[in-house]
Structures are given as structure tokens and as C-alpha cells.
Amino acid sequence: MQDTELLARAEAWLAEDPDPETREELAKLIESADTKALAERFAGTLQFGTAGLRGELGAGPMRMNRSVVVRAAAGLAAYLKSKGEAGGLVVVGYDARHKSADFARDTAAVMTGAGLRAAVLPRPLPTPVLAFVIRHLGAVAGVEVTASHNPPRDNGYKVYLGDGSQIVPPADAEIAAEIAAIRTLHDVPRPDSGWETLGEDVLEAYLARTDAVLAPDSPRTARTVYTAMHGVGKDTLLAAFARAGFPEPVLVTEQADPDPDFPTVAFPNPEEPGAMDLSFAAARTADPDLIIANDPDADRCAVAVKDGEDWRMLRGDEVGALLAAHLVARGARGVFAESIVSSSLLGRIAEKAGLPYEETLTGFKWIARVDGLRYGYEEALGYCVDPEGVRDKDGITAALLVTELASTLKEQGRTLLDALDDLAVAHGLHATDQLSVRVEDLTIIAKAMAALREAPPAELAGLRVARAEDLTQGTTTLPPTDGLRYTLDGEYRARVIVRPSGTEPKLKCYLEAVIPVEAHADLASARVEGTRVLNAIKRDLSTAAGI
């Protein structure tokens, strides 16, 4: 783009920008003719996809800002009206990140101006509350303003349709087309009022529903340490735990209240190194039965347990299997489902219990749509334990269910680790790991995927690659997606899936090896062998991908 064209585009954007902060930012860049910074902001537009929008806050079409949000809301409104939903209700929720309340208010204004009815949640609340309220109020769509566990500088825009689950193709492309058709923000009516701010009764309805995930007469004795990771989960989780009759969680006070700057963590994601350090410190003092952590919008749930003399976080696959086995033991019926990047252990638990099982593409937008779903999970700490109430991952109800399980085991003098050992003996040790590479330059991810497609590895960890699948072609059971899957020869039933993250600048590689276990006495050696195999796969895969 020529400098004159770049400056002209920036001037045109400035003329429409409704936000004094981003107007000031952009005006300074134009005045100083900072073409490098302007080019970063005007190199294209944030792409609206099945994750909605997510990006860094700032001025211009490649940043998250009020102009981008107004266009997104107008596109969504046009899409809904094209589907015969004129006059329908759109519910808007938001977290406590920078600009979230502004983006929620703009969305409500655009929906109202388009002739739809809009209702905004009463305050910053967990994403699963929004997913619940959509179905509870019979809305035609919902919007959650959140960037989940992204860095502080980011925000995002997640869209749900009337079934309470996130959008999937072709809805994303159709909404994107409506967004692209908006010529100027001056064409988008944005009244100053006319939408409803919902009352606390919708949160009470959600909390009443959380009771349904627990068995009526189950033990409620497990003691927890809890962190909200500077997000919006604390009040809702404490209320849910109090209703259930669990001991009041010990709070990680430094992270208990919402703070959009997330001052105590490098990344506000329980999976990231260091994010759980304050929780571990609190647990060393309080000596609870388990640690519970939510991510900032509380749709994910992390669990940590005492292992020997210190604490460690369980993998999402471990928690996913524990919850599945607990539901089976309680007599749950219906389909158990997971995404392709999650451990195959769920399928074996379902098979042994005589329950139907399905595998989907990555993301709860797919898991939530499985017919007859009773339980779904994904390795990235997401669990859907009450699909009739919330058709999405829900970190509050997952926390309740895992604490019920810990209480049940505690009454037997056992722990979550004992339950994991039992699963390993029953089904084999399903060792899982991840090779995750965060990049500044997205071309690194594209080059790695291209390298693997052009020269697929013939073997990994000394195991022959028996089958290499390019998932862009789809399979008999899965629609196309940008990913690669390798199935390895040998008794370990090892497999690898490589894909770009849909929400972060990361290349993610998911590894699994199943180590046979005859008895509890074999577990220690099986874990050593599982670690060896996964580390060797990681090493060889890194070489093959050039990362």
C-alpha cells in the first residue's frame, strides 16, 4: 500500500471512529506520518470466523475497537434479519477486560437500532452465564465480549445462535459477508437507549441450574483453594459452592477480583508456566483437598492436587477422564464426546460403559452440537457437564462436579490421583503432552505446516508413521479443518495432531501414547516409558516442522 493511500484510509477511519481514545491514538499516528504503525493497523481487517473476533486493542481495522465492534454487531444484526429473526432478542454479556463494557453497550445499541430487541447482562459475568441465558430467555442470538485467557492487551467478540452454542460454518462466513457489506458506520443507527439491562434474576436462574449437576445425596466435604485468575468467576463460583453446601473455598486473594491488567501473571491462563504459582503457595498454607482455577471469563476449569510433598496441575485430559468416569459411576446416559485433540481414553471409558461416543473438530462449537450429548470435554481445560443448561464449556459447573468427585473419594480415604491410577490399570496409561509454539510472526506457523505437508515424517520416536492425514480434506466423520494427523505403528497406539490455534498466535501439536498396564505396581515404569516416548516424539516432530 502506498503511503498516500495508507494515510487516506487512516483519515477515513478516523472520521468515523466513535471512541475518543482510539481517535487520539490514530490522529497522533497520522500527524507523525508513522507509516509503519499505520500499516500494521490497516494491513487488512480482523477476520470474523468461528471464534468470532479476537485481537489486540487499538485503532484501525486490524485491532479490536469500537468501530470494529459496531461493524460486527451490524453484520450480525443483518444476518439475523435475513434469517427471519427481525424483532428477536439478542443477549449481550461481557467480562472485565479493557473496553468490554463499551463493546457490550455498542452491540446493544446496534441491535436496537436494527429493530431487534437487546438485553445486556447486569454486570461482568462468566461466559457460561451468557450461554445459559440465551436458552433461558429464548433469544435468537447472544454475544459475549471476552478474550478469555489471552494477554491483557487483547479483547474479543464471541457469537452464539439461539440454540445457545457458538456459531459454526456457514454462519460465520455469512455474518462476515454482512460485515463486509457495511460501507460506512454512518449507515449504522446507534440509539442512546432502548435496550434492557437484565436483573440479578438471570444469574439466580443459572445458579439454580448448577444444582442439577450434583447428585442429591452426594458428599460435600472436599476443601478447595480457588483462584479467579483476575477474572469474573469469583462471585458466581462462591455462590454456586455455597448453594451446594461445599466448604467455602480459600481464595487466592491476589487474583480474586477482576483486574484487566492481570498483574500477577504473564498470561492469564492456568496452563501457562507460573500462572498457578500463587495458588500453590496458598495451598501449601491451607492444605486443601484440591485447587480449582478458572480462566478470566470462567468457562475453563483447572484442577491441581497434592502429589507427594507438593502440588501439580492435572492435565485437561486427566480431569476430562475423571469427570467422565464419575458420571458413568452415577449412571449417566447419553453421548460422551470430545474433540480430536483430546485423549482417546474417553472413548474407552464410554465403550466399557456401553455409552455412545463421538469425536469432533476442535472447539466447543462442535462438541455442543453432538446429538444426545450428555458430557463433552476438550483437553484445553473445557468441560460441558450440563449440556441442557449450558451448551458450551462451563468452568463453574465443572468445578462443582470435580469437587463432588473429590468429596466422594475423600469419604473413601482416596484422592483424585488414586482414581487416575484405577483408570490407567483399567484402560492403559494414556500419556498425553503438547508441543506448543507461540510466535510473533504468523508466517512461522504457515511455514511449519507447509514443511510437514511437503515432507511428512516417516517415523517419530522410532515408530513408523503408519498413516498421515491432511485434515483439510476432511474425513468420513469430520468436516475439513487446517490440521495434520499422524497415526504411529506399535503397541502404544501413539498419535500426533498438528494445527494452528484458532484463538492465539500458536502452533499446537497434541501427542498421545497408550502404555499397557497390567497392575498398579506397573504404573511407575509405565509413566517413565510414556514420558520417554512423548519426549522423543516432540523432538522428532520439532525437527520435521522446523520449529
XYZ file of C-alpha atoms in Angstrom:
547
model
C 0.000 0.000 0.000
C 1.372 3.417 -0.974
C 1.884 5.907 1.851
C -0.705 8.282 0.394
C -3.283 5.503 0.179
C -2.440 4.380 3.702
C -2.882 7.886 5.101
C -6.154 8.308 3.169
C -7.529 5.078 4.658
C -6.475 6.162 8.132
C -8.121 9.585 7.686
C -11.357 7.939 6.522
C -11.335 5.582 9.511
C -10.642 8.492 11.875
C -13.650 10.374 10.549
C -15.954 7.514 11.623
C -14.298 6.397 14.869
C -16.735 6.898 17.801
C -14.111 6.387 20.530
C -12.119 9.400 21.785
C -9.230 7.156 22.923
C -8.634 5.422 19.602
C -9.304 8.676 17.730
C -6.474 10.292 19.690
C -4.191 7.318 19.063
C -4.870 7.332 15.334
C -4.653 11.109 14.989
C -1.143 11.077 16.509
C -0.014 8.351 14.101
C -1.374 10.296 11.145
C 0.176 13.560 12.353
C 3.576 11.931 12.759
C 3.164 10.016 9.468
C 4.139 6.807 11.272
C 3.570 4.624 8.239
C 4.977 1.513 9.905
C 2.471 1.655 12.761
C -0.336 2.626 10.403
C 0.466 -0.245 8.065
C 0.163 -2.695 10.981
C -3.299 -1.346 11.758
C -4.523 -1.080 8.151
C -2.914 -4.122 6.523
C -6.336 -5.777 6.338
C -9.217 -6.384 8.717
C -9.651 -8.677 11.699
C -11.255 -11.769 10.247
C -14.609 -12.830 11.618
C -14.625 -16.614 11.944
C -15.997 -19.395 14.089
C -14.213 -17.897 17.088
C -15.837 -14.540 16.264
C -13.239 -11.788 16.598
C -10.186 -11.594 18.804
C -7.231 -9.246 18.692
C -5.167 -6.517 20.281
C -6.922 -3.340 21.402
C -6.147 -0.219 19.374
C -7.188 1.908 16.420
C -7.770 0.604 12.912
C -9.376 -2.413 11.240
C -6.644 -4.840 12.392
C -7.316 -4.044 16.062
C -10.213 -4.566 18.456
C -12.020 -1.260 18.933
C -15.498 0.265 18.942
C -15.533 0.800 15.172
C -14.770 -2.875 14.534
C -17.365 -3.943 17.110
C -20.087 -1.717 15.647
C -19.451 -3.239 12.221
C -19.510 -6.758 13.672
C -22.756 -6.077 15.507
C -24.342 -4.546 12.406
C -23.282 -7.565 10.349
C -24.746 -9.943 12.921
C -27.997 -7.952 13.019
C -28.273 -8.060 9.215
C -27.622 -11.807 9.248
C -30.310 -12.425 11.875
C -32.852 -10.376 9.946
C -32.006 -12.268 6.756
C -32.857 -15.471 8.624
C -36.294 -14.191 9.600
C -35.352 -13.169 13.132
C -36.329 -9.488 12.903
C -37.602 -8.394 16.307
C -35.865 -11.298 18.056
C -33.968 -10.970 21.314
C -30.151 -10.729 21.374
C -28.490 -11.130 24.784
C -25.111 -9.467 25.381
C -22.622 -10.468 28.059
C -19.162 -9.157 28.828
C -16.124 -9.765 31.019
C -13.986 -7.250 32.927
C -11.329 -6.590 30.291
C -10.477 -3.139 28.994
C -13.315 -1.851 26.761
C -15.588 -4.856 27.355
C -18.429 -2.767 28.812
C -18.138 -0.265 25.924
C -18.253 -3.050 23.328
C -21.299 -4.593 25.025
C -23.136 -1.260 25.092
C -22.313 -0.597 21.420
C -23.636 -4.036 20.494
C -26.896 -3.430 22.333
C -27.263 -0.049 20.628
C -26.696 -1.510 17.158
C -29.191 -4.346 17.750
C -31.783 -1.856 18.982
C -31.176 0.420 16.011
C -31.639 -2.537 13.663
C -35.072 -3.336 15.096
C -34.014 -6.289 17.220
C -34.523 -6.444 20.974
C -31.370 -6.301 23.054
C -30.703 -7.245 26.658
C -27.380 -6.824 28.462
C -26.323 -8.916 31.452
C -26.363 -6.912 34.697
C -22.571 -6.793 35.143
C -19.389 -8.597 34.094
C -20.203 -12.312 34.487
C -18.783 -15.674 33.382
C -19.249 -16.598 29.742
C -21.310 -19.718 30.638
C -23.920 -17.450 32.247
C -24.426 -15.787 28.857
C -24.649 -19.195 27.140
C -27.286 -20.232 29.695
C -29.324 -17.023 29.449
C -29.650 -17.321 25.659
C -31.619 -20.561 26.085
C -33.306 -19.441 29.307
C -34.823 -16.353 27.656
C -35.393 -17.886 24.215
C -33.051 -15.425 22.494
C -32.237 -15.700 18.780
C -28.552 -14.965 19.408
C -26.044 -13.930 22.022
C -22.760 -12.045 22.095
C -20.045 -12.405 24.709
C -17.369 -9.716 24.804
C -14.274 -11.538 26.031
C -10.772 -12.557 25.053
C -10.906 -15.453 27.508
C -7.315 -16.214 28.597
C -5.496 -14.014 26.056
C -2.970 -11.366 27.170
C -4.229 -8.118 28.795
C -3.898 -6.093 25.593
C -6.482 -8.249 23.788
C -10.249 -8.368 23.613
C -12.715 -10.391 21.590
C -16.262 -10.929 20.388
C -17.866 -14.361 20.571
C -21.206 -15.055 18.859
C -23.823 -17.647 19.803
C -27.041 -18.501 17.982
C -30.389 -19.307 19.548
C -29.536 -22.892 20.470
C -27.005 -21.468 22.933
C -23.923 -22.798 21.153
C -21.235 -20.901 19.272
C -21.509 -20.318 15.543
C -20.102 -22.802 13.030
C -19.842 -22.662 9.222
C -21.580 -21.461 7.162
C -22.973 -18.925 9.658
C -19.530 -17.393 10.248
C -18.957 -16.719 6.536
C -22.476 -15.367 6.096
C -22.046 -12.951 9.021
C -18.612 -11.949 7.703
C -20.192 -11.144 4.330
C -22.766 -8.907 6.020
C -19.979 -7.137 7.928
C -18.042 -6.581 4.698
C -21.136 -5.086 3.068
C -21.240 -2.175 5.553
C -19.867 0.813 3.698
C -19.749 3.371 6.487
C -20.566 3.494 10.200
C -22.772 6.492 9.439
C -25.212 3.965 7.948
C -25.491 2.090 11.262
C -28.161 3.502 13.629
C -26.997 3.537 17.251
C -29.629 4.955 19.596
C -28.684 6.031 23.113
C -31.311 3.828 24.760
C -33.971 1.239 24.078
C -32.281 -1.932 25.285
C -32.845 -3.730 28.577
C -30.334 -4.275 31.341
C -31.196 -7.634 32.841
C -31.585 -8.124 36.587
C -29.883 -10.483 39.000
C -32.749 -12.948 38.466
C -30.990 -14.345 35.367
C -27.914 -15.142 37.443
C -30.155 -16.739 40.072
C -31.688 -18.907 37.343
C -28.209 -20.005 36.254
C -27.205 -20.767 39.847
C -30.389 -22.766 40.387
C -29.435 -24.823 37.341
C -25.945 -25.545 38.721
C -27.560 -27.656 41.449
C -28.588 -30.137 38.754
C -25.011 -31.264 38.083
C -24.631 -32.812 41.537
C -26.170 -35.996 42.894
C -28.786 -35.069 45.523
C -27.188 -37.009 48.383
C -23.509 -36.813 47.429
C -20.794 -35.926 49.981
C -19.824 -32.230 50.064
C -16.708 -32.318 52.235
C -13.747 -31.550 49.955
C -11.878 -28.368 50.800
C -10.607 -26.149 47.983
C -8.283 -23.273 47.246
C -9.701 -21.132 44.425
C -8.299 -18.555 42.038
C -10.310 -16.469 39.583
C -7.092 -15.503 37.756
C -8.069 -11.791 37.940
C -11.292 -12.611 36.079
C -15.033 -12.632 36.703
C -15.507 -16.100 38.195
C -15.221 -15.483 41.945
C -18.701 -14.307 42.952
C -20.525 -16.833 40.773
C -18.375 -19.756 41.891
C -18.634 -18.831 45.579
C -22.416 -18.573 45.248
C -22.602 -21.949 43.491
C -20.413 -23.614 46.138
C -22.472 -22.092 48.955
C -25.725 -23.334 47.396
C -24.217 -26.804 47.029
C -23.072 -26.923 50.656
C -19.339 -27.287 49.997
C -16.860 -25.698 52.404
C -16.182 -22.110 51.377
C -13.110 -22.061 49.112
C -9.944 -20.374 50.346
C -9.333 -17.538 47.901
C -6.052 -16.662 46.257
C -6.602 -13.064 47.307
C -4.032 -11.546 44.938
C -6.050 -12.877 41.972
C -9.581 -12.890 43.403
C -11.025 -9.684 41.953
C -11.303 -8.595 38.322
C -8.286 -6.696 37.028
C -7.928 -6.196 33.264
C -4.160 -5.778 33.607
C -3.705 -9.278 35.124
C -0.742 -8.012 37.189
C 0.391 -11.294 38.793
C 0.661 -13.461 35.665
C 2.479 -13.274 32.332
C -0.553 -14.856 30.642
C -3.896 -15.258 32.494
C -4.208 -18.905 31.520
C -3.868 -21.685 34.142
C -1.964 -23.766 31.566
C 0.824 -21.213 31.210
C 4.025 -21.608 33.282
C 3.839 -19.658 36.525
C 0.137 -18.849 36.361
C -0.693 -21.241 39.209
C 2.240 -20.344 41.462
C 0.170 -18.200 43.851
C -2.437 -20.973 44.071
C 0.245 -23.490 45.002
C 1.576 -21.114 47.644
C -1.904 -20.700 49.137
C -2.410 -24.480 49.126
C 0.838 -25.084 51.000
C -0.628 -22.983 53.801
C -4.287 -24.066 53.671
C -3.656 -27.760 52.893
C -6.912 -28.272 50.927
C -8.028 -31.400 49.080
C -7.674 -29.714 45.690
C -7.079 -26.402 43.929
C -9.645 -25.007 41.496
C -8.770 -22.293 38.978
C -10.919 -20.545 36.401
C -9.612 -18.585 33.472
C -10.650 -14.894 33.295
C -14.114 -15.490 31.768
C -14.614 -18.668 33.863
C -15.545 -21.009 31.052
C -12.471 -23.175 31.744
C -11.611 -25.049 34.924
C -8.150 -26.129 36.047
C -7.588 -28.615 38.864
C -4.438 -29.160 40.908
C -3.750 -31.852 43.501
C -1.116 -32.657 46.063
C 1.356 -35.125 44.571
C 3.922 -36.191 47.139
C 5.120 -33.163 49.035
C 3.968 -30.501 46.583
C 1.184 -29.582 44.211
C 0.784 -30.161 40.486
C -1.861 -29.240 37.978
C -3.743 -32.071 36.321
C -3.855 -32.106 32.550
C -7.155 -31.330 30.924
C -7.231 -34.897 29.639
C -6.865 -36.210 33.199
C -9.734 -34.080 34.507
C -11.798 -34.958 31.439
C -11.402 -38.669 32.130
C -12.085 -38.276 35.864
C -15.339 -36.404 35.250
C -16.403 -38.959 32.642
C -15.758 -41.886 34.986
C -17.591 -40.066 37.799
C -20.647 -39.506 35.586
C -20.581 -43.148 34.497
C -20.465 -44.232 38.143
C -23.504 -42.029 38.798
C -25.396 -43.775 35.988
C -25.258 -41.031 33.355
C -26.722 -41.910 29.955
C -26.277 -40.206 26.605
C -23.434 -39.450 24.236
C -19.920 -38.740 25.518
C -17.981 -36.515 23.107
C -14.617 -34.842 22.748
C -12.516 -33.127 20.121
C -9.903 -34.943 18.060
C -7.049 -33.323 20.025
C -8.212 -34.816 23.326
C -7.192 -38.164 24.808
C -8.682 -41.347 23.363
C -9.270 -42.513 26.953
C -12.778 -41.003 26.904
C -13.750 -43.340 24.084
C -12.571 -46.345 26.077
C -14.459 -45.231 29.186
C -17.628 -44.802 27.131
C -17.156 -48.118 25.333
C -16.748 -50.054 28.577
C -19.874 -48.365 29.970
C -21.863 -49.160 26.816
C -22.336 -45.475 26.019
C -22.225 -43.846 22.564
C -19.120 -41.794 21.833
C -18.322 -39.149 19.219
C -15.210 -37.277 18.136
C -15.497 -33.743 16.729
C -13.298 -30.987 15.382
C -11.547 -28.761 17.909
C -13.786 -26.382 19.843
C -16.981 -26.476 21.833
C -18.862 -25.040 18.884
C -18.625 -28.588 17.520
C -18.855 -30.601 20.745
C -22.029 -28.795 21.856
C -23.790 -29.766 18.628
C -23.465 -33.531 19.114
C -26.947 -35.057 19.147
C -27.886 -36.504 22.521
C -24.818 -35.042 24.232
C -24.522 -35.873 27.926
C -20.891 -34.920 28.512
C -18.215 -33.283 26.420
C -14.711 -32.094 27.099
C -11.609 -30.725 25.447
C -8.023 -31.026 26.658
C -7.668 -27.226 26.964
C -9.480 -27.316 30.347
C -13.002 -27.124 28.894
C -15.837 -29.308 30.218
C -19.544 -29.383 29.394
C -21.216 -31.281 32.221
C -24.779 -29.928 31.844
C -25.468 -29.552 28.108
C -29.190 -28.951 28.650
C -28.332 -25.874 30.696
C -25.144 -24.604 29.040
C -24.182 -25.799 25.560
C -20.615 -24.676 25.966
C -17.723 -25.262 28.318
C -18.538 -24.127 31.833
C -15.841 -23.645 34.463
C -18.339 -23.188 37.299
C -20.322 -26.428 36.939
C -17.134 -28.358 36.133
C -15.660 -27.086 39.405
C -18.736 -28.292 41.279
C -18.594 -31.740 39.695
C -14.881 -32.310 40.295
C -15.275 -31.170 43.909
C -18.148 -33.653 44.326
C -15.857 -36.374 42.982
C -13.059 -35.323 45.357
C -15.558 -35.404 48.235
C -16.753 -38.895 47.278
C -13.168 -40.151 47.146
C -12.298 -38.386 50.401
C -15.057 -40.301 52.174
C -13.317 -43.485 50.968
C -9.888 -42.305 52.108
C -8.813 -41.849 48.473
C -7.837 -38.998 46.132
C -8.163 -37.925 42.523
C -4.723 -39.442 41.883
C -5.967 -42.808 43.124
C -8.883 -42.581 40.699
C -6.485 -41.794 37.844
C -4.407 -44.837 38.752
C -7.522 -47.008 38.569
C -8.321 -45.669 35.094
C -4.768 -46.409 33.921
C -4.977 -50.005 35.122
C -8.410 -50.454 33.560
C -7.657 -48.878 30.172
C -3.891 -48.415 29.859
C -1.880 -45.324 30.777
C -2.951 -42.661 28.276
C 0.106 -40.403 28.345
C -0.528 -37.054 26.674
C 1.560 -33.950 26.101
C 1.654 -30.883 23.931
C 4.272 -29.118 21.847
C 3.036 -25.527 21.734
C 4.980 -22.754 19.999
C 3.907 -19.113 20.483
C 5.056 -16.825 17.662
C 5.140 -13.124 16.886
C 5.326 -13.796 13.148
C 2.358 -15.878 11.930
C 4.270 -16.905 8.800
C 6.311 -19.238 11.027
C 3.182 -21.311 11.607
C 2.326 -21.372 7.908
C 5.879 -22.461 7.044
C 5.827 -25.252 9.634
C 2.514 -26.595 8.317
C 3.815 -26.382 4.738
C 7.023 -28.211 5.683
C 5.068 -31.062 7.246
C 2.756 -31.300 4.227
C 5.599 -31.298 1.716
C 7.757 -33.791 3.630
C 5.667 -35.752 6.167
C 7.792 -37.546 8.771
C 8.329 -41.242 8.017
C 8.782 -42.047 11.698
C 8.562 -40.360 15.092
C 10.286 -41.660 18.231
C 11.440 -44.662 16.221
C 7.823 -45.587 15.441
C 6.780 -45.754 11.799
C 4.116 -43.277 10.710
C 1.510 -45.785 9.547
C -0.972 -43.147 8.425
C -0.607 -39.431 7.651
C -3.844 -37.485 7.152
C -4.218 -33.925 5.892
C -7.406 -32.838 7.624
C -8.002 -30.018 5.155
C -9.515 -32.774 3.014
C -11.949 -33.791 5.771
C -12.600 -37.415 6.750
C -15.615 -39.705 6.696
C -16.624 -38.328 10.102
C -15.073 -34.832 10.207
C -15.509 -31.716 8.064
C -12.342 -30.090 6.654
C -10.037 -28.228 9.034
C -6.460 -26.942 8.926
C -4.641 -29.792 10.617
C -2.484 -32.894 10.218
C -2.903 -36.237 11.973
C -0.288 -38.980 12.228
C -1.026 -42.484 13.478
C 2.072 -44.406 14.551
C 2.781 -48.126 14.407
C 3.318 -50.224 17.507
C 1.619 -51.343 20.680
C 1.498 -47.796 22.099
C -1.229 -46.655 19.672
C 0.588 -43.325 19.506
C -0.865 -40.427 17.567
C 0.000 -36.805 16.797
C -2.228 -33.926 15.669
C -0.761 -30.615 14.469
C -2.877 -27.480 13.989
C -2.679 -23.699 14.238
C -4.533 -22.331 17.274
C -7.835 -20.687 16.421
C -7.563 -18.041 19.142
C -3.855 -17.365 19.756
C -0.672 -16.988 17.663
C 0.416 -20.552 18.411
C 1.223 -23.763 16.582
C -0.147 -26.604 18.687
C 0.868 -30.266 18.475
C -1.052 -32.814 20.534
C 0.660 -36.102 21.396
C -0.640 -39.334 22.889
C 0.820 -42.752 23.629
C -1.044 -45.542 25.405
C 1.242 -47.639 27.614
C -0.135 -51.061 28.630
C -0.527 -51.541 32.400
C -1.214 -54.907 33.983
C -1.415 -53.853 37.632
C -0.937 -50.878 39.946
C 2.651 -51.998 40.547
C 3.404 -51.298 36.855
C 2.282 -47.658 36.918
C 5.638 -46.071 37.832
C 7.511 -47.761 34.973
C 4.626 -47.061 32.586
C 4.817 -43.338 33.381
C 8.565 -43.313 32.757
C 8.057 -45.030 29.408
C 5.203 -42.706 28.466
C 7.358 -39.654 29.181
C 10.219 -41.122 27.146
C 8.031 -41.797 24.114
C 6.329 -38.391 24.190
C 9.635 -36.529 24.581
C 11.072 -38.447 21.614
C 8.007 -37.630 19.501
C 8.319 -33.950 20.436
C 11.987 -33.906 19.460
C 11.434 -35.566 16.086
C 8.323 -33.517 15.309
C 10.146 -30.254 16.071
C 12.848 -31.252 13.604
C 10.355 -32.220 10.911
C 8.399 -28.954 11.286
C 11.488 -26.760 11.579
C 10.326 -25.202 14.847
